[in-house]
PDB file of C-alpha atoms in Angstrom:
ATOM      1  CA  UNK A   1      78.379 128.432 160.125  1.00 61.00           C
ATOM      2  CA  UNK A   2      77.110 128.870 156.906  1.00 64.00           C
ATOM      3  CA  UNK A   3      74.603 131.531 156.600  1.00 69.00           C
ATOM      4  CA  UNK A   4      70.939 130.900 154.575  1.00 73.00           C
ATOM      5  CA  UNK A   5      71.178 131.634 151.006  1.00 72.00           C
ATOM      6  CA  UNK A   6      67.573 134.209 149.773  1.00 75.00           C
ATOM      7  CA  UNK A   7      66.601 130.530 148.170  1.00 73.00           C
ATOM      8  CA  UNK A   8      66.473 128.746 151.195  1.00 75.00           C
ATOM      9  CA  UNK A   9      64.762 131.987 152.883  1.00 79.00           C
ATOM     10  CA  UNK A  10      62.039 132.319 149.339  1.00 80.00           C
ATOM     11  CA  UNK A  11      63.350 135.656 148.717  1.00 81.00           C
ATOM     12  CA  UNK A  12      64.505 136.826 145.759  1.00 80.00           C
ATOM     13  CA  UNK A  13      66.281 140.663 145.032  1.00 81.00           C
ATOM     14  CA  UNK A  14      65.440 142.973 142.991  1.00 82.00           C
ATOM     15  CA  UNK A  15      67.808 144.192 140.514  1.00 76.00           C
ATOM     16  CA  UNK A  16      66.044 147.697 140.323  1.00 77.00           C
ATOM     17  CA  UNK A  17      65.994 148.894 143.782  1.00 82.00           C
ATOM     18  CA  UNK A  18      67.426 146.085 145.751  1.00 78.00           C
ATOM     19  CA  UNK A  19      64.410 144.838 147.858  1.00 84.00           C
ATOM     20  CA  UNK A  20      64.415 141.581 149.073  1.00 84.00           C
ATOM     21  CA  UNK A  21      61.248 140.368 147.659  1.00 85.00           C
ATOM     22  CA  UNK A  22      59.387 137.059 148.223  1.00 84.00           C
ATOM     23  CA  UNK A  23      60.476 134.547 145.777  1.00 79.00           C
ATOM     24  CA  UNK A  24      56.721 134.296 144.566  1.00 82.00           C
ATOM     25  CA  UNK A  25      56.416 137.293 143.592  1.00 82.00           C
ATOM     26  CA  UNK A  26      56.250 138.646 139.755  1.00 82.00           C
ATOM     27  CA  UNK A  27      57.181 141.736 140.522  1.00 84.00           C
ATOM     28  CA  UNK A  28      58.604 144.088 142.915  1.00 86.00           C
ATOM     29  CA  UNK A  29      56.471 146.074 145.412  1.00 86.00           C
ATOM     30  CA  UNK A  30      58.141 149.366 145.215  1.00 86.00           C
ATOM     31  CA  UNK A  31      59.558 149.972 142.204  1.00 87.00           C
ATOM     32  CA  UNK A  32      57.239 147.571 140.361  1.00 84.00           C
ATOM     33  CA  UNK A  33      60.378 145.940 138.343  1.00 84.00           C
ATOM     34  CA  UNK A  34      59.764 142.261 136.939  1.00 81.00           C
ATOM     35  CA  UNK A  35      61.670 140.118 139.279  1.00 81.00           C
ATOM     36  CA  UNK A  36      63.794 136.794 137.971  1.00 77.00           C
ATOM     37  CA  UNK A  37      65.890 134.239 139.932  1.00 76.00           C
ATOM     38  CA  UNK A  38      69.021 135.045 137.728  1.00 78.00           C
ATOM     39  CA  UNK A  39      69.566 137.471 134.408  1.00 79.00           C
ATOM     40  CA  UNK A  40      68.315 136.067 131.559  1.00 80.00           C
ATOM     41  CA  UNK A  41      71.239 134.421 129.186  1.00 86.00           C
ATOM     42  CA  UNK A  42      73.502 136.224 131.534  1.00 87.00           C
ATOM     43  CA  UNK A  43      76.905 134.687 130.328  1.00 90.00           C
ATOM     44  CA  UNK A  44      76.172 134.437 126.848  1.00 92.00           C
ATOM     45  CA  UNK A  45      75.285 138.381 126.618  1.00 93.00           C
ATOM     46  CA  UNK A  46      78.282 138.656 128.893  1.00 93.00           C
ATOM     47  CA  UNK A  47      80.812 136.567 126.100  1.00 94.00           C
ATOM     48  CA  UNK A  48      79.442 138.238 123.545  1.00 95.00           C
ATOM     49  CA  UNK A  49      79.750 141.968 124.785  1.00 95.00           C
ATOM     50  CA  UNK A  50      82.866 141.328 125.932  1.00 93.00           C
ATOM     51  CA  UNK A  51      84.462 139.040 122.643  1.00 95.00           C
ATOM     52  CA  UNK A  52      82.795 142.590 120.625  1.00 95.00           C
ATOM     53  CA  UNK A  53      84.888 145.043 123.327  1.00 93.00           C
ATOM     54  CA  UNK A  54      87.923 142.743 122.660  1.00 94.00           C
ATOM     55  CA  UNK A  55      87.913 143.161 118.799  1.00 95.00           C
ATOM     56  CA  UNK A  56      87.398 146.550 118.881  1.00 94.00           C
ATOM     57  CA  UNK A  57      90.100 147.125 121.366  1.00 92.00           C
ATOM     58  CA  UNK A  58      92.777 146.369 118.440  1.00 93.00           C
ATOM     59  CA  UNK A  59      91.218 149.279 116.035  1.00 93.00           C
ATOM     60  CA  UNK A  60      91.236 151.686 119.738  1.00 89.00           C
ATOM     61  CA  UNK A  61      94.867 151.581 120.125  1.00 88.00           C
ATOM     62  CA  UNK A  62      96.102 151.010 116.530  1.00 91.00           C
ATOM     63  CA  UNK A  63      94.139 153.869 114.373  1.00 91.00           C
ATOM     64  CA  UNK A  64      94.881 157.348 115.765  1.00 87.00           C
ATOM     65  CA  UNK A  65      92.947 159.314 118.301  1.00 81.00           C
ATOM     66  CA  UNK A  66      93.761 162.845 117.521  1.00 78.00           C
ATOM     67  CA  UNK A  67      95.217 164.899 114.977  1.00 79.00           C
ATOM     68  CA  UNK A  68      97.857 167.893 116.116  1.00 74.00           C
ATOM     69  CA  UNK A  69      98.325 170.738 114.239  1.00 74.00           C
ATOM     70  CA  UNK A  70     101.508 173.227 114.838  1.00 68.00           C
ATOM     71  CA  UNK A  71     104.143 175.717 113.395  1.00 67.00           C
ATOM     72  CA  UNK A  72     106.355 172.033 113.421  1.00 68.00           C
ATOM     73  CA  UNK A  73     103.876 170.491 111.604  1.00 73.00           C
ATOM     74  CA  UNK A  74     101.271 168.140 111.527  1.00 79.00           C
ATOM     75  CA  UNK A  75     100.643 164.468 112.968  1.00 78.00           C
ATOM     76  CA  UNK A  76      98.524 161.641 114.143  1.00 82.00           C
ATOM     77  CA  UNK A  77      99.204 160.363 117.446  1.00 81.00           C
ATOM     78  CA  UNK A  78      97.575 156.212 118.599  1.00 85.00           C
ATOM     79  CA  UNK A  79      96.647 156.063 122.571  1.00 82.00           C
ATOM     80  CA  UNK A  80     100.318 154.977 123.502  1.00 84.00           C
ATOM     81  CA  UNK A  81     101.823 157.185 120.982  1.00 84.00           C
ATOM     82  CA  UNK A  82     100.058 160.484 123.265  1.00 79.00           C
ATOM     83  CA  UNK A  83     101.591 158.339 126.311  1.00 83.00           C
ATOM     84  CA  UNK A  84     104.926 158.570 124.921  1.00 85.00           C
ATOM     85  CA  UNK A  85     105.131 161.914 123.897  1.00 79.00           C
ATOM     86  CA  UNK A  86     103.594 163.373 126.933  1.00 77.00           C
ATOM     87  CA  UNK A  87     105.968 161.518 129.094  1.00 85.00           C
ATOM     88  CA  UNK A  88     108.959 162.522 127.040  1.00 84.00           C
ATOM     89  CA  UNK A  89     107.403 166.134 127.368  1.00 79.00           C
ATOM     90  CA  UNK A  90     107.610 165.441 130.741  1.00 81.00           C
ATOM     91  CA  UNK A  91     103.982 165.907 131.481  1.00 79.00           C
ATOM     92  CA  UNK A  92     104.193 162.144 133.257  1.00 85.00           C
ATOM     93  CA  UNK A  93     101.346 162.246 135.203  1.00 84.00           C
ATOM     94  CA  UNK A  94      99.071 162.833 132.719  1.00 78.00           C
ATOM     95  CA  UNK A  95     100.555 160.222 130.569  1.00 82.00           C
ATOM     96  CA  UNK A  96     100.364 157.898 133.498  1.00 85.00           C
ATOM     97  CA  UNK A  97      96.601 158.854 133.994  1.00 81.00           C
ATOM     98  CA  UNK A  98      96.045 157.918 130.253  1.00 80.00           C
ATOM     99  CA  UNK A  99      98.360 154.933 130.649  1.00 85.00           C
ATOM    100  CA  UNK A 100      95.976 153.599 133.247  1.00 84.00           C
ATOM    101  CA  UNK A 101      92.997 154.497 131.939  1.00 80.00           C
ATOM    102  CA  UNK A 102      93.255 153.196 128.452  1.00 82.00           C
ATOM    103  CA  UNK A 103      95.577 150.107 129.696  1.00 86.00           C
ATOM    104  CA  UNK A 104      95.361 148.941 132.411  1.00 86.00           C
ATOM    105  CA  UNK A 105      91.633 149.566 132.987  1.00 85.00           C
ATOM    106  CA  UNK A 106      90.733 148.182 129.960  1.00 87.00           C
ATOM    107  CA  UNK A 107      93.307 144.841 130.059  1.00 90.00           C
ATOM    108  CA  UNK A 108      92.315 144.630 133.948  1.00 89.00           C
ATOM    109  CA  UNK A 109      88.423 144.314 132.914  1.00 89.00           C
ATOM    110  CA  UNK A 110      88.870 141.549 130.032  1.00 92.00           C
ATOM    111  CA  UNK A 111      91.101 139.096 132.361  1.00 93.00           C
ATOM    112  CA  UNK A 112      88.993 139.783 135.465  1.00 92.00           C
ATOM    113  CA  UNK A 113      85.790 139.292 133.645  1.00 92.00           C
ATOM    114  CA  UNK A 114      86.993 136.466 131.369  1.00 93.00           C
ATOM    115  CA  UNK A 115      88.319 134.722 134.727  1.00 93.00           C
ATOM    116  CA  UNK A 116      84.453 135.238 136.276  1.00 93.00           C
ATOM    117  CA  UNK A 117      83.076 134.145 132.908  1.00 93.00           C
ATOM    118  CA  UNK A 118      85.315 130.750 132.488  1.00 92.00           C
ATOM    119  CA  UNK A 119      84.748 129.509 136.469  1.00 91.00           C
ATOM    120  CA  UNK A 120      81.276 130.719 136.268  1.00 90.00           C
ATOM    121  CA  UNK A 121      80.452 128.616 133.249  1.00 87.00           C
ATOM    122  CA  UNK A 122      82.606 125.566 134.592  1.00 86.00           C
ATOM    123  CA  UNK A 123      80.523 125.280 137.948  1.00 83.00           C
ATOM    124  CA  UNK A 124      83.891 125.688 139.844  1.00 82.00           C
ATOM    125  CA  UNK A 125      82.986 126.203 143.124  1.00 81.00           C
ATOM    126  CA  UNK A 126      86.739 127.542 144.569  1.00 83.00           C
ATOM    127  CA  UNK A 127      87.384 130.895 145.739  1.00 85.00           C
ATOM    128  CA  UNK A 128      83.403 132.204 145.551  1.00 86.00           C
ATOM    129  CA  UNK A 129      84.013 135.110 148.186  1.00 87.00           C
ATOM    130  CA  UNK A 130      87.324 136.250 146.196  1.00 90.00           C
ATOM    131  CA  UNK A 131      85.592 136.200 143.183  1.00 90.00           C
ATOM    132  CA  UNK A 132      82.611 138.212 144.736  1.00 89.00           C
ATOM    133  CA  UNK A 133      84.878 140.882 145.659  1.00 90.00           C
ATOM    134  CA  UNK A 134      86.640 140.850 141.870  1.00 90.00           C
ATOM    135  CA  UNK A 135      83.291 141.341 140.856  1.00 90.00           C
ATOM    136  CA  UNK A 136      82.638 144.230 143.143  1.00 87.00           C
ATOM    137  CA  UNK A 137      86.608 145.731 142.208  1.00 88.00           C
ATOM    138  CA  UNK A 138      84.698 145.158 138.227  1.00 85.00           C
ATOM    139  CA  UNK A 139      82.014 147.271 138.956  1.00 82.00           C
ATOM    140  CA  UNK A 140      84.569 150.019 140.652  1.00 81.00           C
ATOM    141  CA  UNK A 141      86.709 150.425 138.288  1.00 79.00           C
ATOM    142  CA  UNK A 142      84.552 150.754 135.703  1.00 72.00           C
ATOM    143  CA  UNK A 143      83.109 154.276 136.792  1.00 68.00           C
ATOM    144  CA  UNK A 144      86.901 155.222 135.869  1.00 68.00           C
ATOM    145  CA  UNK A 145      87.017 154.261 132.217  1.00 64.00           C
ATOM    146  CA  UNK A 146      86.162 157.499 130.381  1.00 62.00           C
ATOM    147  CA  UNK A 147      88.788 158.920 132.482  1.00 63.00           C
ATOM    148  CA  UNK A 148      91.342 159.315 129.422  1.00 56.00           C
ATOM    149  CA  UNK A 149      88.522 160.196 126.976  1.00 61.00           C
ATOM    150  CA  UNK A 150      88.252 163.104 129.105  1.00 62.00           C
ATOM    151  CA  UNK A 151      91.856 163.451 129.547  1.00 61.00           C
ATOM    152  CA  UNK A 152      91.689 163.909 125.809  1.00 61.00           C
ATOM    153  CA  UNK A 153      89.357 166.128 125.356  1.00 63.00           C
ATOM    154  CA  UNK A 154      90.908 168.413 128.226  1.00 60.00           C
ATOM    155  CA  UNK A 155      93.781 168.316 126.028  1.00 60.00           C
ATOM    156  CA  UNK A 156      92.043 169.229 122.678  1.00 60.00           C
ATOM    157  CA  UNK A 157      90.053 172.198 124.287  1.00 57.00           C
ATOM    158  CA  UNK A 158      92.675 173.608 126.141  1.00 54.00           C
ATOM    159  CA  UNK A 159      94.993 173.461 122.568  1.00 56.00           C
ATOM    160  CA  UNK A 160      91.999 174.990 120.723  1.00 55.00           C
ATOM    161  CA  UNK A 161      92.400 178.155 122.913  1.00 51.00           C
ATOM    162  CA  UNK A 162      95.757 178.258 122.323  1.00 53.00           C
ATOM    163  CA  UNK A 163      97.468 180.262 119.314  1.00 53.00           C
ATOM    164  CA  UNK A 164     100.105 177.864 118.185  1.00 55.00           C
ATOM    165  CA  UNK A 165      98.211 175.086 117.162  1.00 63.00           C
ATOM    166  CA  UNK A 166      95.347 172.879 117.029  1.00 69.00           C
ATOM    167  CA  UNK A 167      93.953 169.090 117.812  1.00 71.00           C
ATOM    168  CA  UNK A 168      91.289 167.095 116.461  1.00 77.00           C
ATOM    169  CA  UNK A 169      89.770 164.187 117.552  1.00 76.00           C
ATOM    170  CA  UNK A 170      90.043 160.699 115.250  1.00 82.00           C
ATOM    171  CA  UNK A 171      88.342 157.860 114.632  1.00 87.00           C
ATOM    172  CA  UNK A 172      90.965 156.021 117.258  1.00 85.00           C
ATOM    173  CA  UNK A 173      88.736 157.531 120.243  1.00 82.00           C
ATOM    174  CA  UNK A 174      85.182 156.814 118.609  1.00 86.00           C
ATOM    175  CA  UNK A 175      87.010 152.630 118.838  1.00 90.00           C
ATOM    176  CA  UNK A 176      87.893 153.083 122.356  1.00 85.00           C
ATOM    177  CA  UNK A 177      84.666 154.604 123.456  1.00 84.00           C
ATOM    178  CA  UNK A 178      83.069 152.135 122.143  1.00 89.00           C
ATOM    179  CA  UNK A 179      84.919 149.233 124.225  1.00 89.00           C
ATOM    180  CA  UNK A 180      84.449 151.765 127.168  1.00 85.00           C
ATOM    181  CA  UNK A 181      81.119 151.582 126.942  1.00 86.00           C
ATOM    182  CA  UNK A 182      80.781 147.674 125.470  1.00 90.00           C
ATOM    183  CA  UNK A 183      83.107 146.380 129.098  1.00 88.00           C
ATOM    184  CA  UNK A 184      80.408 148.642 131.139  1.00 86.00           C
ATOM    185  CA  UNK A 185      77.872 146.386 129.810  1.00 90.00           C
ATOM    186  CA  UNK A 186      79.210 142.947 129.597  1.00 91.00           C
ATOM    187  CA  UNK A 187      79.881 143.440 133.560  1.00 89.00           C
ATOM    188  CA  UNK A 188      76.562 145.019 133.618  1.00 87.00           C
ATOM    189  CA  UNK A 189      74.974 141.964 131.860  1.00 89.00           C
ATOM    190  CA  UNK A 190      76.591 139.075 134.167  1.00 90.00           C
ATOM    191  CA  UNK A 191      75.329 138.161 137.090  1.00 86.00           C
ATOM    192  CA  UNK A 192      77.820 137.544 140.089  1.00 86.00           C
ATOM    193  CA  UNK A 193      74.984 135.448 141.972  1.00 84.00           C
ATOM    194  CA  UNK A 194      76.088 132.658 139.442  1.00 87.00           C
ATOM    195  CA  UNK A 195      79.299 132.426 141.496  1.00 87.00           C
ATOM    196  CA  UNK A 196      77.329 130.800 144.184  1.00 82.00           C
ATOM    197  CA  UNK A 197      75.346 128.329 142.379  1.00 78.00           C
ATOM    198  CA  UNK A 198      76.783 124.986 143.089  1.00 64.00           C
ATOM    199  CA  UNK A 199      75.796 122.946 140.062  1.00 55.00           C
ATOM    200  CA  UNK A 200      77.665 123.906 136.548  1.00 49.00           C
ATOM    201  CA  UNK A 201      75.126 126.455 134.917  1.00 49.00           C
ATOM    202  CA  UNK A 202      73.566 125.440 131.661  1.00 48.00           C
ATOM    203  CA  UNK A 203      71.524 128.334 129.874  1.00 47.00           C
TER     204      UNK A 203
END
């Protein structure tokens, strides 16, 4: 048995606090948010943070992130250039922490939300519960994402106290900050109720 959806109940959920509200209602009782059916232009903002995050992911992982400076000498390492050389250092796990972080995380976000965007905006109505929970795995992930920007700047303070050298940041990092924080948004902005409207969606 199918259970009621908050339509056919006249409730409607606020995005602020999560109330159920009634569905007349302008705004919530508690937290006084203004309460909507569904996020205004919710895929297009979604597209169009996301297309942005895409672009800039090229600049991210081609321009260099940090600059190292030794008694060997000086160079600029990309995201998967620090990978490399940290794994061939043998410090693997925190290559494979930045690995993950800057690749996977990243690539896993723009196929998973590109996926939800595509059906979404087709009115495909297979899989909803699966595609629920990709959502939710979205939103998880995503409090990950500055994990390697961290990484990185572990790396550069802990360098900075050393003697034998020093690192400074690039404009590689500012790039992949950027579509750290532009993903957060676009799966922010869309609206995984969408998944359960029937009809193709039309904004």
């Amino acid at each position: 048995m199918t259970p009621p959806t908050a339509d056919e109940l006249g409730l409607r959920l606020c995005h602020h606090c999560r109330l159920a509200c009634d569905a007349t209602a302008q705004h919530c009782p508690r937290c006084n948010t203004w309460l909507h059916r569904r996020k205004h232009n919710s895929i297009a903002r979604a597209w169009a943070l996301m297309m942005t995050a895409l672009i800039l992911y090229i600049p991210a992982n081609v321009l260099p992130i940090m600059h190292t400076s030794s008694f060997t000498g000086d160079s600029d390492t990309t995201i998967l250039g620090s990978v490399v050389t940290l794994w061939l250092d043998g410090a693997w796990d925190i290559a494979l922490i930045i690995f993950i972080a800057s690749v996977g995380v990243p690539v896993t976000k723009f196929l998973v939300l590109g996926l939800l965007l595509l059906t979404v905006g087709r009115g495909s109505e297979r899989s909803r519960r699966d595609r629920t929970r990709l959502y939710r795995g979205l939103e998880l992930i995503g409090y990950w994402s500055m994990l390697d920007v961290f990484v990185a700047g572990l790396l550069v303070a802990l360098v900075q106290f050393g003697a034998l050298g020093s690192i400074e940041p690039r404009i590689g990092i500012l790039y992949f900050g950027l579509v750290v924080v532009l993903t957060m948004l676009a799966t922010m902005s869309f609206d995984p109720r969408l998944i359960w409207d029937t009809e193709p969606h039309h904004e």
